Amino acid sequence: MRSLCALGIIAALGACGGGGGFPDANPIDSPPPTSTFTLDWSVNDAASQPIACDKIGAISVTVLAHNRAYEGGTTEVFTCASGRGQSQALPPGTYDFDFQLGSSGGMLATAPAQHGVERVAGQNTHLMPLTVTVDASAGLALTIATTVAGGNCAAQPGG
């Protein structure tokens, strides 16, 4: 009985193998398919005249890409002054895109969304070019108040 019990223990230990645990999965045959998109944009003032990004403090064009097959989405950020950007590799599918023009102080403007854009595996999809319109008119008025009688320009004793 003892030898049968010992034999059972040895057989159980031997069945575990050298590494123990579950066998590794087979390696992936090839990476999953991906696709990219390219976007061109321009920035105009309220009079439809081109305006440079740095003139209005615009730093980035942010693309919010949502693959309809998944929850959530992906954010792609491009430098505003470049006027063009290409995304990182993303899964192919049907996408909805939203666009924002941003500055260091927050969002300056949005552009019309593009919905139902098909992205094919292994290809780069060119989105429709954007024109972002920004109201670049502003004014600045400064007032200086001093405690000197007669104001800052009044004659002073001794000079």
XYZ file of N, CA and C in Angstrom:
477
model
N 0.821 -1.171 0.000
C 0.000 0.000 0.000
C 0.875 1.248 0.000
N 1.958 1.160 0.788
C 2.859 2.301 0.830
C 3.492 2.572 -0.514
N 3.920 1.563 -1.193
C 4.570 1.757 -2.481
C 3.576 2.277 -3.518
N 2.320 1.874 -3.426
C 1.299 2.379 -4.339
C 1.040 3.868 -4.084
N 1.040 4.251 -2.843
C 0.840 5.659 -2.472
C 2.027 6.495 -2.933
N 3.239 5.993 -2.718
C 4.449 6.699 -3.142
C 4.471 6.828 -4.655
N 4.072 5.789 -5.355
C 4.028 5.816 -6.804
C 3.021 6.869 -7.299
N 1.889 6.997 -6.614
C 0.884 8.008 -6.964
C 1.419 9.413 -6.788
N 2.171 9.648 -5.723
C 2.752 10.969 -5.468
C 3.801 11.299 -6.520
N 4.640 10.358 -6.843
C 5.683 10.572 -7.849
C 5.050 10.849 -9.210
N 4.009 10.104 -9.546
C 3.332 10.314 -10.827
C 2.698 11.700 -10.876
N 2.106 12.142 -9.768
C 1.481 13.464 -9.724
C 2.512 14.565 -9.865
N 3.665 14.412 -9.220
C 4.731 15.415 -9.329
C 5.325 15.437 -10.723
N 5.493 14.287 -11.299
C 6.063 14.210 -12.642
C 5.143 14.797 -13.687
N 3.848 14.775 -13.458
C 2.898 15.294 -14.435
C 2.939 16.812 -14.519
N 3.482 17.485 -13.502
C 3.516 18.944 -13.493
C 4.526 19.495 -14.472
N 5.532 18.723 -14.848
C 6.528 19.204 -15.781
C 7.513 20.129 -15.097
N 8.492 20.594 -15.857
C 9.541 21.432 -15.288
C 9.076 22.835 -14.960
N 8.192 23.422 -15.778
C 7.798 24.808 -15.560
C 6.532 24.944 -14.763
N 5.711 23.929 -14.722
C 4.454 24.008 -13.998
C 3.500 24.988 -14.648
N 2.291 25.069 -14.169
C 1.301 26.022 -14.667
C 0.730 25.618 -16.005
N 0.105 26.576 -16.683
C -0.551 26.323 -17.954
C 0.436 26.487 -19.102
N 0.237 25.757 -20.187
C 1.137 25.943 -21.333
C 0.922 27.314 -21.952
N 1.978 27.857 -22.557
C 1.892 29.155 -23.216
C 1.014 29.063 -24.452
N 0.378 30.173 -24.778
C -0.433 30.243 -25.992
C 0.488 30.296 -27.197
N -0.025 29.908 -28.340
C 0.753 29.995 -29.569
C 1.033 31.461 -29.876
N 2.176 31.756 -30.481
C 2.462 33.150 -30.839
C 1.479 33.631 -31.906
N 1.280 34.949 -31.949
C 0.396 35.562 -32.935
C 1.023 35.386 -34.310
N 0.206 34.977 -35.275
C 0.714 34.777 -36.632
C 1.178 36.093 -37.246
N 0.409 37.145 -37.048
C 0.767 38.464 -37.563
C 0.077 39.498 -36.682
N 0.604 40.732 -36.672
C -0.035 41.763 -35.849
C -1.442 42.068 -36.363
N -2.308 42.577 -35.490
C -3.664 42.912 -35.940
C -3.619 44.016 -36.997
N -4.606 44.063 -37.883
C -4.605 45.076 -38.940
C -4.796 46.476 -38.356
N -4.186 47.453 -39.006
C -4.321 48.849 -38.583
C -4.554 49.730 -39.801
N -4.908 50.969 -39.534
C -5.053 51.977 -40.573
C -4.710 53.325 -39.950
N -4.515 54.325 -40.787
C -4.230 55.677 -40.308
C -5.164 56.653 -41.024
N -5.160 57.902 -40.552
C -5.880 58.952 -41.273
C -4.999 60.180 -41.355
N -5.238 60.981 -42.387
C -4.530 62.242 -42.577
C -5.562 63.358 -42.609
N -5.229 64.470 -41.970
C -6.121 65.621 -41.913
C -5.354 66.885 -42.288
N -5.948 67.688 -43.175
C -5.425 69.016 -43.522
C -6.401 70.046 -42.981
N -5.887 71.198 -42.503
C -6.765 72.238 -41.974
C -6.186 73.614 -42.250
N -7.069 74.586 -42.150
C -6.673 75.993 -42.210
C -7.494 76.730 -41.162
N -6.987 77.875 -40.742
C -7.670 78.691 -39.743
C -7.982 80.033 -40.394
N -9.250 80.443 -40.307
C -9.696 81.716 -40.882
C -10.283 82.596 -39.795
N -10.252 83.912 -40.045
C -10.926 84.837 -39.141
C -12.395 84.945 -39.544
N -13.136 85.780 -38.848
C -14.572 85.913 -39.096
C -14.882 86.445 -40.492
N -13.911 87.111 -41.148
C -14.086 87.626 -42.503
C -13.612 86.616 -43.550
N -13.414 85.369 -43.149
C -12.962 84.269 -44.023
C -11.574 84.494 -44.606
N -10.753 85.251 -43.892
C -9.377 85.475 -44.310
C -8.456 84.567 -43.497
N -7.456 83.957 -44.152
C -6.525 83.093 -43.409
C -5.823 83.863 -42.293
N -5.624 83.187 -41.190
C -4.939 83.795 -40.054
C -3.968 82.766 -39.479
N -2.786 83.211 -39.121
C -1.763 82.313 -38.579
C -2.136 81.859 -37.171
N -1.836 80.607 -36.871
C -2.151 80.047 -35.554
C -1.527 80.867 -34.426
N -0.265 81.264 -34.603
C 0.406 81.991 -33.510
C -0.187 83.386 -33.291
N -0.826 83.944 -34.302
C -1.429 85.272 -34.147
C -2.618 85.248 -33.185
N -3.290 84.108 -33.084
C -4.441 83.996 -32.183
C -4.146 83.094 -30.976
N -2.900 82.665 -30.839
C -2.519 81.822 -29.700
C -2.950 80.374 -29.836
N -3.287 79.938 -31.044
C -3.677 78.540 -31.258
C -2.424 77.665 -31.257
N -2.478 76.590 -30.524
C -1.327 75.691 -30.393
C -1.587 74.353 -31.069
N -2.812 73.843 -30.940
C -3.058 72.471 -31.386
C -4.395 72.313 -32.089
N -4.447 71.295 -32.936
C -5.695 70.807 -33.507
C -5.857 69.406 -32.932
N -6.935 69.204 -32.197
C -7.191 67.917 -31.554
C -8.307 67.205 -32.304
N -8.056 65.937 -32.624
C -9.042 65.109 -33.306
C -9.514 64.049 -32.321
N -10.803 63.993 -32.103
C -11.402 62.963 -31.254
C -11.976 61.912 -32.194
N -11.325 60.735 -32.230
C -11.707 59.669 -33.150
C -12.430 58.563 -32.388
N -13.648 58.234 -32.836
C -14.427 57.190 -32.174
C -14.766 56.086 -33.169
N -14.211 54.896 -32.932
C -14.539 53.719 -33.732
C -15.883 53.208 -33.223
N -16.885 53.160 -34.081
C -18.232 52.782 -33.664
C -18.319 51.365 -33.094
N -17.318 50.538 -33.357
C -17.337 49.156 -32.868
C -16.884 49.050 -31.413
N -16.388 50.135 -30.822
C -15.831 50.099 -29.474
C -16.376 51.233 -28.623
N -16.337 51.035 -27.314
C -16.628 52.110 -26.361
C -15.447 53.071 -26.364
N -15.670 54.307 -26.010
C -14.580 55.272 -25.884
C -14.056 55.711 -27.233
N -12.841 56.244 -27.230
C -12.249 56.734 -28.460
C -10.781 57.018 -28.285
N -10.208 57.662 -29.288
C -8.791 57.985 -29.312
C -8.638 59.476 -29.572
N -7.665 60.081 -28.939
C -7.375 61.496 -29.155
C -6.059 61.624 -29.905
N -6.080 62.364 -30.982
C -4.871 62.671 -31.748
C -4.660 64.186 -31.672
N -3.466 64.614 -31.297
C -3.169 66.040 -31.161
C -2.061 66.409 -32.151
N -2.342 67.426 -32.962
C -1.390 67.891 -33.961
C -1.042 69.354 -33.690
N 0.141 69.781 -34.098
C 0.564 71.171 -33.967
C -0.211 72.024 -34.962
N -0.861 73.056 -34.482
C -1.721 73.885 -35.322
C -0.980 74.452 -36.526
N 0.213 74.982 -36.316
C 0.942 75.668 -37.383
C 1.322 74.742 -38.537
N 1.353 73.436 -38.322
C 1.754 72.509 -39.386
C 0.704 72.412 -40.498
N -0.573 72.626 -40.172
C -1.623 72.570 -41.168
C -1.972 71.179 -41.654
N -1.311 70.170 -41.116
C -1.552 68.792 -41.548
C -1.038 67.838 -40.489
N -1.711 66.690 -40.376
C -1.247 65.666 -39.451
C -1.696 64.291 -39.884
N -0.897 63.286 -39.509
C -1.263 61.892 -39.768
C -1.325 61.165 -38.431
N -2.360 60.368 -38.263
C -2.598 59.682 -36.995
C -1.633 58.528 -36.790
N -1.627 58.043 -35.564
C -0.939 56.798 -35.258
C -1.771 55.648 -35.829
N -1.236 54.448 -35.792
C -1.953 53.279 -36.300
C -3.122 52.952 -35.374
N -4.306 52.830 -35.965
C -5.530 52.519 -35.228
C -6.259 51.372 -35.914
N -7.136 50.668 -35.189
C -7.899 49.591 -35.830
C -8.789 50.131 -36.952
N -8.930 49.380 -38.029
C -9.844 49.819 -39.091
C -11.283 49.742 -38.616
N -12.169 50.415 -39.314
C -13.587 50.399 -38.958
C -14.277 51.665 -39.393
N -15.500 51.852 -38.902
C -16.280 53.047 -39.192
C -16.095 54.027 -38.034
N -15.652 55.235 -38.351
C -15.292 56.222 -37.331
C -16.139 57.485 -37.424
N -16.307 58.125 -36.274
C -16.842 59.482 -36.175
C -15.701 60.355 -35.666
N -15.534 61.545 -36.262
C -14.444 62.443 -35.894
C -15.002 63.793 -35.443
N -14.470 64.312 -34.333
C -14.756 65.665 -33.859
C -13.440 66.420 -33.807
N -13.495 67.748 -33.989
C -12.283 68.555 -34.120
C -12.338 69.780 -33.214
N -11.191 70.082 -32.585
C -11.099 71.248 -31.708
C -9.794 71.993 -31.979
N -9.868 73.320 -31.959
C -8.685 74.170 -32.055
C -8.399 74.660 -30.645
N -7.191 74.396 -30.162
C -6.886 74.720 -28.768
C -5.734 75.680 -28.588
N -5.756 76.351 -27.432
C -4.687 77.261 -27.025
C -4.241 76.849 -25.623
N -3.286 77.567 -25.072
C -2.845 77.251 -23.708
C -3.943 77.553 -22.697
N -4.908 78.389 -23.067
C -6.009 78.732 -22.175
C -7.256 77.883 -22.363
N -7.244 76.963 -23.331
C -8.415 76.120 -23.559
C -8.807 76.079 -25.021
N -10.035 75.662 -25.274
C -10.520 75.506 -26.637
C -10.915 76.864 -27.224
N -10.421 77.134 -28.439
C -10.748 78.380 -29.137
C -11.961 78.216 -30.046
N -12.044 77.066 -30.716
C -13.128 76.845 -31.677
C -13.242 75.362 -31.989
N -14.357 75.001 -32.612
C -14.548 73.647 -33.112
C -14.816 73.729 -34.612
N -14.702 72.598 -35.270
C -15.032 72.506 -36.695
C -16.107 71.441 -36.841
N -16.852 71.468 -37.941
C -17.909 70.467 -38.127
C -17.363 69.042 -38.065
N -18.106 68.167 -37.395
C -17.716 66.759 -37.248
C -17.841 66.033 -38.584
N -17.132 64.936 -38.696
C -17.241 64.046 -39.852
C -17.659 62.675 -39.318
N -18.796 62.165 -39.792
C -19.361 60.917 -39.272
C -19.355 59.817 -40.324
N -19.258 58.583 -39.842
C -19.371 57.420 -40.723
C -18.238 57.265 -41.710
N -17.019 57.619 -41.310
C -15.860 57.525 -42.201
C -15.294 56.105 -42.118
N -15.250 55.405 -43.263
C -14.712 54.046 -43.320
C -13.193 54.095 -43.401
N -12.559 53.362 -42.499
C -11.093 53.242 -42.516
C -10.762 51.795 -42.805
N -10.011 51.566 -43.879
C -9.703 50.231 -44.369
C -8.327 49.799 -43.864
N -8.219 48.526 -43.487
C -6.960 47.977 -42.986
C -5.836 48.189 -44.000
N -4.691 48.628 -43.493
C -3.506 48.817 -44.320
C -3.523 50.067 -45.174
N -4.527 50.924 -45.010
C -4.608 52.129 -45.830
C -4.658 53.388 -44.976
N -4.263 54.493 -45.589
C -4.367 55.802 -44.967
C -5.591 56.498 -45.559
N -6.505 56.936 -44.707
C -7.724 57.612 -45.151
C -7.539 59.116 -45.029
N -7.762 59.843 -46.117
C -7.694 61.307 -46.082
C -9.073 61.830 -45.683
N -9.132 62.499 -44.538
C -10.383 63.125 -44.112
C -10.621 64.381 -44.937
N -11.865 64.847 -44.950
C -12.171 66.086 -45.664
C -11.406 67.231 -44.991
N -10.788 68.125 -45.769
C -10.052 69.244 -45.178
C -10.966 70.111 -44.306
N -10.398 70.646 -43.234
C -11.151 71.493 -42.301
C -10.802 72.952 -42.492
N -11.783 73.791 -42.283
C -11.549 75.218 -42.122
C -12.139 75.585 -40.774
N -11.277 76.003 -39.875
C -11.716 76.404 -38.537
C -11.842 77.917 -38.540
N -13.011 78.424 -38.195
C -13.244 79.863 -38.170
C -13.182 80.365 -36.741
N -12.378 81.411 -36.548
C -12.158 81.980 -35.217
C -12.480 83.469 -35.258
N -13.203 83.945 -34.265
C -13.438 85.379 -34.140
C -12.182 85.975 -33.528
N -11.333 86.546 -34.370
C -10.041 87.057 -33.923
C -10.094 88.531 -33.533
N -11.292 89.113 -33.474
C -11.388 90.518 -33.067
C -11.443 90.591 -31.554
N -10.675 91.484 -31.034
C -10.646 91.670 -29.586
C -10.121 93.066 -29.305
N -10.284 93.489 -28.124
C -9.779 94.796 -27.733
C -9.172 94.723 -26.343
N -8.303 95.661 -26.083
C -7.651 95.715 -24.784
C -7.580 97.179 -24.379
N -8.080 97.485 -23.215
C -8.036 98.852 -22.699
C -7.408 98.804 -21.313
N -6.384 99.615 -21.128
C -5.700 99.674 -19.837
C -5.879 101.056 -19.226
N -6.004 101.117 -17.929
C -6.089 102.367 -17.198
C -5.090 102.295 -16.059
N -4.345 103.362 -15.894
C -3.387 103.425 -14.786
C -3.889 104.469 -13.809
N -4.020 104.084 -12.578
C -4.464 105.006 -11.528
C -3.331 105.162 -10.522
N -2.991 106.420 -10.228
C -1.938 106.675 -9.237
C -2.537 107.457 -8.070
N -1.781 107.556 -7.016
C -2.240 108.309 -5.852
C -1.745 109.740 -5.868
N -1.051 110.139 -6.945
C -0.499 111.498 -7.049
C -1.622 112.444 -7.469
N -1.718 113.581 -6.771
C -2.714 114.591 -7.131
C -2.412 115.100 -8.525
N -3.392 115.190 -9.350
C -3.197 115.673 -10.715
C -2.824 114.551 -11.687
N -2.675 113.333 -11.179
C -2.375 112.208 -12.050
C -0.901 111.943 -12.206
N -0.588 111.055 -13.095
C 0.760 110.600 -13.305
C 1.614 111.648 -14.018
N 0.992 112.563 -14.754
C 1.736 113.536 -15.552
C 1.793 114.917 -14.908
N 1.292 115.045 -13.711
C 1.285 116.355 -13.039
C 2.714 116.747 -12.675
N 2.940 118.065 -12.629
C 4.259 118.580 -12.272
C 4.580 118.197 -10.835
N 5.779 117.803 -10.610
C 6.222 117.385 -9.288
C 7.264 118.359 -8.790
N 7.250 118.622 -7.493
C 8.264 119.533 -6.957
C 9.671 118.921 -7.139
N 10.601 119.693 -7.611
C 11.976 119.243 -7.773
C 12.177 118.464 -9.061
N 11.264 118.496 -9.982
C 11.525 117.820 -11.239
C 10.337 117.318 -11.855
